[in-house]
CSV table of C-alpha atoms in Angstrom, one decimal:
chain,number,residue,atom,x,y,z
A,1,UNK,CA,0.0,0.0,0.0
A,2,UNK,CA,1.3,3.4,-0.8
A,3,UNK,CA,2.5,5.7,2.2
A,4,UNK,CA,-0.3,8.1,1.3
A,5,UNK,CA,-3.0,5.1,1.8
A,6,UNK,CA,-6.0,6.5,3.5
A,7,UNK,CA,-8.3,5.6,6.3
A,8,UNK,CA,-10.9,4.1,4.1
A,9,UNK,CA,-8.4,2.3,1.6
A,10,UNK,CA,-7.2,0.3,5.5
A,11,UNK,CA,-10.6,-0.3,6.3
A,12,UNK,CA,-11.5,-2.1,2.7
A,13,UNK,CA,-7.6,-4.0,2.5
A,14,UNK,CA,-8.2,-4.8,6.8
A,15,UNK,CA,-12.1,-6.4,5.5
A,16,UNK,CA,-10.2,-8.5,2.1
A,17,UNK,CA,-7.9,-10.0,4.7
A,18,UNK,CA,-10.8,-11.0,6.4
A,19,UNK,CA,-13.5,-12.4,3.6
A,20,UNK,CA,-11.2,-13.1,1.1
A,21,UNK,CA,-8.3,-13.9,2.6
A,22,UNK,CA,-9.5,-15.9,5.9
A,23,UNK,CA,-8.0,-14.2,8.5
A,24,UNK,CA,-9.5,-13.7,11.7
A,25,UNK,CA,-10.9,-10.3,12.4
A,26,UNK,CA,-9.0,-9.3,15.7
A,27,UNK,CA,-5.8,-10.1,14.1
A,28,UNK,CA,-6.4,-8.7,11.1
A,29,UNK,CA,-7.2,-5.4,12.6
A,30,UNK,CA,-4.3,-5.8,14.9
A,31,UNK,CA,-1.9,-5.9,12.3
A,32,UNK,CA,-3.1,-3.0,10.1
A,33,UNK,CA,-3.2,-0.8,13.3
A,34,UNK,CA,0.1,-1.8,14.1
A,35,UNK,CA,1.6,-0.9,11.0
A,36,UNK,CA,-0.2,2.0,10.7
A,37,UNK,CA,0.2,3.6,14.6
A,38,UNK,CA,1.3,7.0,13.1
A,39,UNK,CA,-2.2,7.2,12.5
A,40,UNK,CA,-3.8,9.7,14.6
A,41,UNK,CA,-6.3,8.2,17.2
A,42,UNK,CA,-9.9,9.4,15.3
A,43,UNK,CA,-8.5,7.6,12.4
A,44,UNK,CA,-7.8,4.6,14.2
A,45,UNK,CA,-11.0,4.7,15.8
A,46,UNK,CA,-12.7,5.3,12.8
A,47,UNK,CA,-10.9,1.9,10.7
A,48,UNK,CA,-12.0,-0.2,13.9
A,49,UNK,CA,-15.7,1.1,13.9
A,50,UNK,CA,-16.5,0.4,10.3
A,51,UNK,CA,-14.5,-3.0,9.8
A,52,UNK,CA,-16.2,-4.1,12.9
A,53,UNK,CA,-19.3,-2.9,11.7
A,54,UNK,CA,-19.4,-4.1,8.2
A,55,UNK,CA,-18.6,-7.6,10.1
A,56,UNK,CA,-21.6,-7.1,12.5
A,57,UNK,CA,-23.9,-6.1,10.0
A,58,UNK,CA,-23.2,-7.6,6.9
A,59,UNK,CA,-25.6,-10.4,6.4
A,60,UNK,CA,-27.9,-7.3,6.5
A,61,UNK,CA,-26.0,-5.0,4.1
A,62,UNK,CA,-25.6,-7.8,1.4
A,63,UNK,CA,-29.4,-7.8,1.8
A,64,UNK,CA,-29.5,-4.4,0.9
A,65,UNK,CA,-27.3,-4.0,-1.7
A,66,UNK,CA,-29.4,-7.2,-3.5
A,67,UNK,CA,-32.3,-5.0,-3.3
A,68,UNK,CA,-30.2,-2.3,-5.2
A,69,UNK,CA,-28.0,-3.9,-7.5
A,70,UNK,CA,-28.9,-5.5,-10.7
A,71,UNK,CA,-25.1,-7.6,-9.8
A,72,UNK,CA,-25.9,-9.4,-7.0
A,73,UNK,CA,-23.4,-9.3,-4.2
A,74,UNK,CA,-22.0,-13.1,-4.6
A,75,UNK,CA,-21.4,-12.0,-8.5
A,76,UNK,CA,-19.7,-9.1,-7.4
A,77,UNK,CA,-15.6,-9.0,-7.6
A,78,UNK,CA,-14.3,-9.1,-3.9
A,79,UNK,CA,-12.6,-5.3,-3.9
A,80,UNK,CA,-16.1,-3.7,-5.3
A,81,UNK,CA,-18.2,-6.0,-3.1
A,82,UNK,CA,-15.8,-5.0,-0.2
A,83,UNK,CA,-16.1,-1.2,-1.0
A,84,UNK,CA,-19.8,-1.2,-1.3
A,85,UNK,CA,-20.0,-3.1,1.8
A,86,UNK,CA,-18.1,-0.4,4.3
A,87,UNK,CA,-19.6,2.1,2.4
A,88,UNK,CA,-23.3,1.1,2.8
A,89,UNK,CA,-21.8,0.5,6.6
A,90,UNK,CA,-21.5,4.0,6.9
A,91,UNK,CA,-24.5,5.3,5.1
A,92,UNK,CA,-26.7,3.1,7.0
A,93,UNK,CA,-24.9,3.8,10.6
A,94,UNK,CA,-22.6,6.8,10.8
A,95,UNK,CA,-24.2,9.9,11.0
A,96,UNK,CA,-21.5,11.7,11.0
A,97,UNK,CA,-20.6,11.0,7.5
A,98,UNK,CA,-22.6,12.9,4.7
A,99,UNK,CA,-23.5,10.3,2.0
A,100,UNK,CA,-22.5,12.1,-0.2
A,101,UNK,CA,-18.6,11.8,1.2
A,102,UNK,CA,-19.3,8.1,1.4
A,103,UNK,CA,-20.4,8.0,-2.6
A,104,UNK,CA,-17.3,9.8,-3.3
A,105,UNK,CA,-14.6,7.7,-1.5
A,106,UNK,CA,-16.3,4.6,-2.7
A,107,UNK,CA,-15.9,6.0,-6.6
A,108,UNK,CA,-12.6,7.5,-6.0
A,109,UNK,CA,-11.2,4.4,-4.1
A,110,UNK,CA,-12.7,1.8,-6.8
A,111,UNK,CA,-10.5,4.0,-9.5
A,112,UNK,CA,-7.3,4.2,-7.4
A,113,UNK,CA,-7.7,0.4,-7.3
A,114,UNK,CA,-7.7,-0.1,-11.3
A,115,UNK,CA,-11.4,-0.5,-11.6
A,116,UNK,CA,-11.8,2.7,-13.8
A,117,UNK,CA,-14.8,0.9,-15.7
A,118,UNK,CA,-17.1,-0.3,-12.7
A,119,UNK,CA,-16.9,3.6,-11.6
A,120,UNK,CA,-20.4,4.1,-12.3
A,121,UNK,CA,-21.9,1.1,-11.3
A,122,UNK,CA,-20.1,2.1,-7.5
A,123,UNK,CA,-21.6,5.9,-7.9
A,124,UNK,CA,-24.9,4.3,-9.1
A,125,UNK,CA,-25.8,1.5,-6.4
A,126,UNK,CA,-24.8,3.7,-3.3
A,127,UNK,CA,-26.4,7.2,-4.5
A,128,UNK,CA,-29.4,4.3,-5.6
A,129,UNK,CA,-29.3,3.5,-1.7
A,130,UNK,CA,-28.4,6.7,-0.5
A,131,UNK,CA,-32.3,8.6,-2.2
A,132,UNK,CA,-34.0,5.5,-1.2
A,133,UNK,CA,-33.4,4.5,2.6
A,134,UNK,CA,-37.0,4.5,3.4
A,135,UNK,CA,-37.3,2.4,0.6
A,136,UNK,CA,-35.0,-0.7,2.4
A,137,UNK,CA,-37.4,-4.0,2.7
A,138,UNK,CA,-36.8,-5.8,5.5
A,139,UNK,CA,-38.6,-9.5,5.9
A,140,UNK,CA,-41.7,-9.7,7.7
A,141,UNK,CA,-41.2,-11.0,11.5
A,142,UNK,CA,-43.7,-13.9,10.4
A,143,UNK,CA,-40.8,-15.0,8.6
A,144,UNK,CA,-38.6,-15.6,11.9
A,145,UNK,CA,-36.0,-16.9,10.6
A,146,UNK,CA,-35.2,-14.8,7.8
A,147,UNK,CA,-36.1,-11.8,9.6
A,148,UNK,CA,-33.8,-12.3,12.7
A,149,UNK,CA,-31.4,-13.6,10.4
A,150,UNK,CA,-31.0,-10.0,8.1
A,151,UNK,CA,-32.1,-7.8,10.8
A,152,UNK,CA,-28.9,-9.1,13.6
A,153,UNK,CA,-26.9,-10.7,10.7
A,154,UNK,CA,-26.9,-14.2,12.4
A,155,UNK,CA,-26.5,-17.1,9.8
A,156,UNK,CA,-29.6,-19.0,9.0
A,157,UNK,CA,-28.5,-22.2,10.1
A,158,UNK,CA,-27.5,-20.6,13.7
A,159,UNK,CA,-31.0,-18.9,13.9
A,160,UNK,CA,-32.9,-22.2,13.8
A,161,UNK,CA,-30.9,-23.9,16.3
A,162,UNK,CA,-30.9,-21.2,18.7
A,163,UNK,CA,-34.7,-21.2,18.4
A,164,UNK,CA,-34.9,-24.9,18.7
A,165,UNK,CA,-32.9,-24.9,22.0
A,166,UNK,CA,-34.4,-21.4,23.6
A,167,UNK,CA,-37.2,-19.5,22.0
A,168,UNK,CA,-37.8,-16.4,19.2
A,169,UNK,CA,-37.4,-13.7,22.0
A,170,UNK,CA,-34.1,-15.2,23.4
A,171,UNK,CA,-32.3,-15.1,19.8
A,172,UNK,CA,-33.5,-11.8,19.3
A,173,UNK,CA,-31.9,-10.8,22.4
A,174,UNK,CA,-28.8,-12.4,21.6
A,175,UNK,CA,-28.6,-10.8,18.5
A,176,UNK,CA,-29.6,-6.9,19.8
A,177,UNK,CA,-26.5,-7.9,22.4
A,178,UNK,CA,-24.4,-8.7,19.6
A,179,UNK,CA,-24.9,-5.5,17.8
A,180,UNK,CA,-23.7,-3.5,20.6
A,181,UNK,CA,-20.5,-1.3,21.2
A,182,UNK,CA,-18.3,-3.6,23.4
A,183,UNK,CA,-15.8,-1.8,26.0
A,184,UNK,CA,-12.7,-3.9,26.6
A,185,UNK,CA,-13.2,-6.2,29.4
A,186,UNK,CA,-10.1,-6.5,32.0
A,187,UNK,CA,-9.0,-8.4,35.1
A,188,UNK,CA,-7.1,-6.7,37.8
A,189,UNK,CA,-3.8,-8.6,38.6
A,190,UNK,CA,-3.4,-8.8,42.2
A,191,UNK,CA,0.4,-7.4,42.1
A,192,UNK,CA,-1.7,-4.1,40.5
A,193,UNK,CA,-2.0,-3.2,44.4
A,194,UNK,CA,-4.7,-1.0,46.0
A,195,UNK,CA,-8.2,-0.9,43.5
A,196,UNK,CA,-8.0,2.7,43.8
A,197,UNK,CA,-4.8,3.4,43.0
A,198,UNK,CA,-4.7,1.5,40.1
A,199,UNK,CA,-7.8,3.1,38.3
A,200,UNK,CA,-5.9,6.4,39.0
A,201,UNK,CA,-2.8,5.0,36.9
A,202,UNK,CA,-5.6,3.9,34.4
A,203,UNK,CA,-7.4,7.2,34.4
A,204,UNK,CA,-3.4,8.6,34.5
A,205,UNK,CA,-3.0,7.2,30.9
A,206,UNK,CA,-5.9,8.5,29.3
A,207,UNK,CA,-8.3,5.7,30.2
A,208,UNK,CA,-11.9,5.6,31.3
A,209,UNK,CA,-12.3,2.5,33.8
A,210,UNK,CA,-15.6,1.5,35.3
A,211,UNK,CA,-16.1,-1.3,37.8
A,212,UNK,CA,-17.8,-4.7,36.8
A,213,UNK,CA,-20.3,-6.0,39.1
A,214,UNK,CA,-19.9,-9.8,40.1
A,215,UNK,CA,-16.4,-10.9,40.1
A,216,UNK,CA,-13.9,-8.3,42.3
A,217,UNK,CA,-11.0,-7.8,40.0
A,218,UNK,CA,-13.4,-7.0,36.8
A,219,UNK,CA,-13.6,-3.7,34.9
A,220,UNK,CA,-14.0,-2.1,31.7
A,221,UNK,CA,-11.9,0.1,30.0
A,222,UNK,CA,-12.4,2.2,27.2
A,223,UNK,CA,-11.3,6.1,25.4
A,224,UNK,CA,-7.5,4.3,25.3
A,225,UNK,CA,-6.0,4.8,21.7
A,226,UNK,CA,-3.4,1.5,21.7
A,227,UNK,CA,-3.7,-0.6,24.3
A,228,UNK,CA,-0.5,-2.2,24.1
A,229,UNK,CA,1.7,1.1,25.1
A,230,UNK,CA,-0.6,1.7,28.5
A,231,UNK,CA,2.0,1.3,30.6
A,232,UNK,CA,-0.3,-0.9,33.1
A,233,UNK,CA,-0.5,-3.0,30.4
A,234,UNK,CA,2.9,-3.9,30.0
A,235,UNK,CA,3.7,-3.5,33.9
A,236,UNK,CA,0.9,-7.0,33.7
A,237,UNK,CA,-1.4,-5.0,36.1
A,238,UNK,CA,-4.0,-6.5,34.0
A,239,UNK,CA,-5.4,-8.7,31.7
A,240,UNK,CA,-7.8,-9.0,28.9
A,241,UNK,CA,-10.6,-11.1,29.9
A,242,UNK,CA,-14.6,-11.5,29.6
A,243,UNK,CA,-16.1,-11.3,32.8
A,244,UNK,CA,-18.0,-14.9,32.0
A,245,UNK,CA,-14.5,-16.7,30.9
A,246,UNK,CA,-13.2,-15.2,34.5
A,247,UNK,CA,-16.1,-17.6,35.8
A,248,UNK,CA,-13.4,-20.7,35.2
A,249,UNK,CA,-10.8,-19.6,37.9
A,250,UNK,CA,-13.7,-18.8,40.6
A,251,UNK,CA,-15.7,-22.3,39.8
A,252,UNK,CA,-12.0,-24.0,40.0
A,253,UNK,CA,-11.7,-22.5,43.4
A,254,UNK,CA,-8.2,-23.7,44.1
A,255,UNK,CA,-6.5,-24.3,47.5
A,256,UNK,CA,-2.7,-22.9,48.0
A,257,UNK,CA,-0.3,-25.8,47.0
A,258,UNK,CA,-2.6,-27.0,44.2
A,259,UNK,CA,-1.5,-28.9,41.2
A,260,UNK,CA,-3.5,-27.7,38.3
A,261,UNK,CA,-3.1,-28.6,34.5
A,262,UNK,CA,-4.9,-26.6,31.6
A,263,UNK,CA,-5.3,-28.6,28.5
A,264,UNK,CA,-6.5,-25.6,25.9
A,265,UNK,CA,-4.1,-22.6,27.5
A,266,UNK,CA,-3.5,-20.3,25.1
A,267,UNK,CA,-3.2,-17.1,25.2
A,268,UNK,CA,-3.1,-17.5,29.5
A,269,UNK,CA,-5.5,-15.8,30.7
A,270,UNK,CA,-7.1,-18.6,32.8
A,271,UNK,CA,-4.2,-20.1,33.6
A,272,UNK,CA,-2.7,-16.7,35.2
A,273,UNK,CA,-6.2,-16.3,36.8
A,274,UNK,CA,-5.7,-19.4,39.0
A,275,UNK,CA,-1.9,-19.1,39.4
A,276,UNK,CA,-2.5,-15.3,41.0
A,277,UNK,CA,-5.3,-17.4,43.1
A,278,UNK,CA,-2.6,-20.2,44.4
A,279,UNK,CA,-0.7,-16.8,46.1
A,280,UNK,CA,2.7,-18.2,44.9
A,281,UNK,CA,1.9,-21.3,45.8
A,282,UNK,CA,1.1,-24.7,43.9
A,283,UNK,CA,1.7,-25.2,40.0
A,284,UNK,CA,-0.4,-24.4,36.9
A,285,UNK,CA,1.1,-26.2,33.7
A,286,UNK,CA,-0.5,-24.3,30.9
A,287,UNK,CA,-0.8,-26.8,27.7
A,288,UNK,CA,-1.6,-25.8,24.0
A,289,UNK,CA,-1.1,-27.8,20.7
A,290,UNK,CA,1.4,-25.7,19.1
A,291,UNK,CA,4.7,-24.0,19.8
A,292,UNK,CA,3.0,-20.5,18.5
A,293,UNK,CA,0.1,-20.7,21.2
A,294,UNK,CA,2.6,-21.9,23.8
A,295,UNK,CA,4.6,-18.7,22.8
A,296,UNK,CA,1.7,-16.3,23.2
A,297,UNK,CA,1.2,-18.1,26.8
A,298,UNK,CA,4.5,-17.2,27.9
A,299,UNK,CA,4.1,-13.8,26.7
A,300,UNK,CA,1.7,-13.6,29.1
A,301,UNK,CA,3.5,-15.3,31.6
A,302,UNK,CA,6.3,-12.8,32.0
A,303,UNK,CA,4.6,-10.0,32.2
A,304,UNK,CA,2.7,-11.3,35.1
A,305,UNK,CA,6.0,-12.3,36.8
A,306,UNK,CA,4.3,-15.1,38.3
A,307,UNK,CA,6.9,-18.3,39.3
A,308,UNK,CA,4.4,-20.8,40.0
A,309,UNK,CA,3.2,-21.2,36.2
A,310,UNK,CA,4.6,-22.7,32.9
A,311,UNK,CA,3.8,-23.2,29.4
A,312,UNK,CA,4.4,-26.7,27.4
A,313,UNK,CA,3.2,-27.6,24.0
A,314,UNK,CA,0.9,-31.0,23.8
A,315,UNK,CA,-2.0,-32.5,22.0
A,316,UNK,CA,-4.6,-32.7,24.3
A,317,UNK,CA,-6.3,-35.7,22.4
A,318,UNK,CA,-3.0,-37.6,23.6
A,319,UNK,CA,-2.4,-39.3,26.9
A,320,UNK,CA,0.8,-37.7,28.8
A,321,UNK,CA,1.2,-40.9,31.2
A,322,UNK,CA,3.0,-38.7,33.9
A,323,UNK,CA,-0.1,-36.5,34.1
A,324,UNK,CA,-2.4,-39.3,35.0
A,325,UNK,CA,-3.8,-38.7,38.7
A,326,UNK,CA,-1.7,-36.2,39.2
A,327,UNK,CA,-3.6,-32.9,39.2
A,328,UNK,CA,-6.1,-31.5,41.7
A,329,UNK,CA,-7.8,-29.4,38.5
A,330,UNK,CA,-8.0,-29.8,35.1
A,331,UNK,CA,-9.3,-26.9,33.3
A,332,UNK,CA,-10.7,-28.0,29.6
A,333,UNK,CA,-11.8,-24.9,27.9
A,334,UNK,CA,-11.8,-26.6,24.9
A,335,UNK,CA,-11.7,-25.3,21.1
A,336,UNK,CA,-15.8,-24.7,19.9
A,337,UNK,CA,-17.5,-23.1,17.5
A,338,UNK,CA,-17.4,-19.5,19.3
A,339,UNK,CA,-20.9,-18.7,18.8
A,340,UNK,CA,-20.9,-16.9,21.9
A,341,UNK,CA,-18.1,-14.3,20.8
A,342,UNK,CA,-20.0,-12.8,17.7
A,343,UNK,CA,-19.8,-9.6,19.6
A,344,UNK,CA,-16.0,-9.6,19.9
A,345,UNK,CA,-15.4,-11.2,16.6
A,346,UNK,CA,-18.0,-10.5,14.5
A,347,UNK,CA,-16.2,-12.9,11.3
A,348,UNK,CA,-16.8,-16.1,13.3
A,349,UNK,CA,-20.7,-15.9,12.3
A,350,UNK,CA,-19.4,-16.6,8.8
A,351,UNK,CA,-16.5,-18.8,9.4
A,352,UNK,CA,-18.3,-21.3,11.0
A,353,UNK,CA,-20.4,-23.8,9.4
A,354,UNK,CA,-23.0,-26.8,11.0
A,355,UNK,CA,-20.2,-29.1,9.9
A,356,UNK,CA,-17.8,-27.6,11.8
A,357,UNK,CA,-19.8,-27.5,14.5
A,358,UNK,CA,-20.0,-30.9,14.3
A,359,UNK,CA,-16.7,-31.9,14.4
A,360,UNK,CA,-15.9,-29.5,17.4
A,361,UNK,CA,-18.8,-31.9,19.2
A,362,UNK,CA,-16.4,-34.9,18.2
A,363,UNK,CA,-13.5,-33.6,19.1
A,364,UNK,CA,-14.4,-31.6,22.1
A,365,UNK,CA,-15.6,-35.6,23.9
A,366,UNK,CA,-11.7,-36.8,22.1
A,367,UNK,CA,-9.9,-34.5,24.6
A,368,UNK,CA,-12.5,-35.2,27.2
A,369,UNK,CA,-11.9,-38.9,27.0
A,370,UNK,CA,-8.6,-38.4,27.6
A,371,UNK,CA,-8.0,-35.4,30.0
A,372,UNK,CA,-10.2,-36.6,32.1
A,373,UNK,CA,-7.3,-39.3,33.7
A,374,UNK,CA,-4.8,-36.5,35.0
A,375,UNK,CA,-7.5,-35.5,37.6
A,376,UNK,CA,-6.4,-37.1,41.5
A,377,UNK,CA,-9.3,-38.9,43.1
A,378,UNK,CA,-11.2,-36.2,44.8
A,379,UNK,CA,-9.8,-33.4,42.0
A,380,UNK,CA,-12.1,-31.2,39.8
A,381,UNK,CA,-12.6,-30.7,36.6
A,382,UNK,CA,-14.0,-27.9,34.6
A,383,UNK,CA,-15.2,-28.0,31.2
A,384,UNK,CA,-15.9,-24.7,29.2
A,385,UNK,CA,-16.4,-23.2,26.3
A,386,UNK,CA,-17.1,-20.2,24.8
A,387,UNK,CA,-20.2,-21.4,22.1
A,388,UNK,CA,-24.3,-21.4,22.6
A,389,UNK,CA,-25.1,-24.9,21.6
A,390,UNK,CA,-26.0,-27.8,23.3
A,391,UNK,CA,-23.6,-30.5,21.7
A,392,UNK,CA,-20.9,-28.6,22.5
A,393,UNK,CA,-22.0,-27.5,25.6
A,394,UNK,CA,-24.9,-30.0,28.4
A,395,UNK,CA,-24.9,-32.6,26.0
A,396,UNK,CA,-21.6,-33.6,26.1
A,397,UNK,CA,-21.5,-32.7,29.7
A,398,UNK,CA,-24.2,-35.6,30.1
A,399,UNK,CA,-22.0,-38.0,27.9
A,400,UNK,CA,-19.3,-37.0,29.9
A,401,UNK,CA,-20.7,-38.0,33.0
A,402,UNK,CA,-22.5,-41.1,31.4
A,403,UNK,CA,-18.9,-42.7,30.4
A,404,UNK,CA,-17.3,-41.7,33.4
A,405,UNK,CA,-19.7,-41.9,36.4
A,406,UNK,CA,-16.5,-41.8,38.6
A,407,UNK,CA,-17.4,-38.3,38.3
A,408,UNK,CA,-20.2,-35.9,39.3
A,409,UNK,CA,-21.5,-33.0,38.2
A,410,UNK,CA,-21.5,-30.5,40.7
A,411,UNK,CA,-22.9,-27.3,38.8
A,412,UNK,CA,-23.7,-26.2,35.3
A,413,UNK,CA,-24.7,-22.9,33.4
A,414,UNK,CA,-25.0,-21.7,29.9
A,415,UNK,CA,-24.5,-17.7,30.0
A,416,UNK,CA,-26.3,-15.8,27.3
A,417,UNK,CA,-25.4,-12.5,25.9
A,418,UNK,CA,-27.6,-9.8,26.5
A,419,UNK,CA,-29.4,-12.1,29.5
A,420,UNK,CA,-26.1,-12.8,31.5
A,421,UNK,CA,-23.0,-10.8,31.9
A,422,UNK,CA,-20.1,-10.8,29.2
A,423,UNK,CA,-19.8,-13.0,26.2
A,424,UNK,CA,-21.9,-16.1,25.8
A,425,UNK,CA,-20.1,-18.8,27.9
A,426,UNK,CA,-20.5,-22.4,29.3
A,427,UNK,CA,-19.2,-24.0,32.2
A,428,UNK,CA,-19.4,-27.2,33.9
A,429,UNK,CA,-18.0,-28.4,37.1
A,430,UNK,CA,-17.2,-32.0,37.9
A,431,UNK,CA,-15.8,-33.6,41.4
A,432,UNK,CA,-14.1,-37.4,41.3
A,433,UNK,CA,-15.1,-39.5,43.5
A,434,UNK,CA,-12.4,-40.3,45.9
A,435,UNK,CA,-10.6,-44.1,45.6
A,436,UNK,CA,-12.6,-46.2,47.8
């Protein structure tokens, strides 16, 4: 990209990575702003609102510009379809920006990109969209499916099992929850000191910090431009956490001097949760398949300083023989369709398929059946993940328990966005029964 590339010319190259490309949102984004940090910090926050946006609301928007354009959008080429996308993004919800400007760009950046020729057709289907807003069809709520589908930009396929397992007025919950602005959720390391003093460092830095209720060491920050050069942040005052994923550590409940062994680590943030709760005492061994997650672990690791935690790389579907019975807690947050983190990355709703989701199911009771063997007579185990859906989630709780009725289930709870606090979550708490 040239070193005169403008904010919107990031935004549609930031959303290619992502449809075309593959990559996942939150990195994608990362990358772009990382590269580009001479950016001043309305522009920054201007790239982040309207890829996120697009993302969020593009089910809807490709409904829209079907309605407008004779090409529809799966016959479009992937830079027009991309521009017309963000563009519609910003007719539809920013304000702020005249239509007209939006028209403009759109034409302008579609001829900086070598497509002179489809000029027209870009200046045509927006200012098309642009005289006719009250003229958008939506479907008809009769039509619950599609409706809640276009109007929250849930795939169909999710819609219909959501509805299935909870009701019309839950998904449409879900999806308003969705759709809203997210602040960045944190937990407060324990080294951070005295509560007050540390939201004064925050507030120090620029930062607007608000307390979450529930869990102690919760907040939210937001009004921060780059979140990696707040000094807290790389002092490891804090981490980035979702108040419902900070449920694992406090339904572990480990005692000083426990053993504790997390299958699915990476990046660390549960596994530092219940090493700051040991108090220096005790072990966590925080596992993940590859050397790259096992890197961003340790990452983590050092800056919390913490000595009673370490990072190895293993395949959770296979047995490590000096494991077996020798950990008071497993944690098994295992990998799952992330259904319940469309509000933080917005491109998993069109990542993931019902195949997929499938296959998580299998593998998800693969690592179970294995896992299960490093807990001691007596230990705990805690199975979560971060998905809405029953296989994933009390069904293969229940076969869990059916194939192994050494254990019990002590306590289970499927969080739902918008209804419970932080991101759609499930956790599950299992007790061995002691040798006899």
């Amino acid at each position: 990209m040239a070193s005169t590339v403008s904010s919107r010319e990031l935004v549609v190259e930031t959303l290619l990575m992502i449809t075309r490309d593959g990559q996942y949102s939150h990195i994608a984004l990362k990358n772009v702003l990382d590269q580009y940090q001479y950016l001043d910090k309305k522009e920054r926050a201007f790239i982040t609102r309207v890829v996120n946006g697009t993302l969020e609301h593009m089910i809807e928007i490709d409904a829209i510009l079907n309605q407008f354009s004779k090409v529809k959008v799966n016959k479009m080429k992937p830079l027009i379809r991309t521009i017309l996308r963000s563009s519609v993004y910003q007719m539809r919800y920013m304000d702020s920006v005249p239509d007209r400007a939006v028209c403009n760009e759109a034409v302008n950046l579609a001829s900086k990109r070598g497509f002179v020729n489809l000029k027209g057709f870009v200046n045509g289907v927006l200012r098309n969209i642009s005289r006719n807003k009250d003229q958008i069809k939506m479907p008809d709520r009769k039509d619950t499916v599609a409706y809640l589908s276009i109007t929250y930009s849930l795939p169909e396929w999710v819609v219909e099992k959501w509805i299935a397992a909870y009701d019309e007025d839950t998904v449409e919950t879900m999806g308003k929850a969705f759709l809203k602005e997210k602040k960045t959720t944190i937990r407060k390391s324990p080294k951070a000191g005295d509560t007050e003093a540390f939201v004064k460092r925050l507030e120090a830095e620029g930062v607007t910090v608000e307390k979450e209720e529930g869990i102690d060491a919760a907040f939210s920050i937001s009004g921060y431009d780059y979140l990696e050069k707040l000094q807290c942040f790389q002092n490891g005052d804090f981490y980035i956490q979702d108040i419902s994923s900070m449920q694992v550590a406090e339904w572990a409940d480990p005692q000083k001097g426990d053993n504790i062994i997390d299958v699915c680590a990476a990046p660390g943030g549960k596994s530092i949760h219940l090493a700051e709760k040991l108090d220096g005492t005790g072990s966590v061994e925080a596992r993940d398949l590859s050397e790259y997650k096992v890197g961003l672990i340790q990452e983590n690791i050092e800056r919390s300083q913490l000595t009673n935690i370490t990072a190895k790389a293993w395949d959770a579907r296979v047995c490590d023989e000096d494991a077996v019975e020798k950990a008071d807690i497993v944690i098994a947050d295992l990998p799952c369709s992330g259904l319940g983190v469309f509000g933080r990355k917005p491109d998993l709703r069109y990542k993931m398929t019902a195949k997929m989701q499938e296959d998580l199911e299998k593998l998800q009771r693969e690592i179970l059946d294995v896992v299960y063997q490093y807990v001691k007579p007596g230990g705990k185990l805690v199975y979560s993940t971060c998905t809405i859906n029953k296989g994933e989630n009390e069904e293969n709780a229940q076969w869990f328990q059916k194939k192994h009725p050494e254990f019990k289930m002590v306590k289970e709870k499927q969080m739902l966005p918008g209804i419970d606090a932080g991101d759609g979550f499930y956790i599950a708490l299992f007790e061995r029964k002691k040798h006899e």
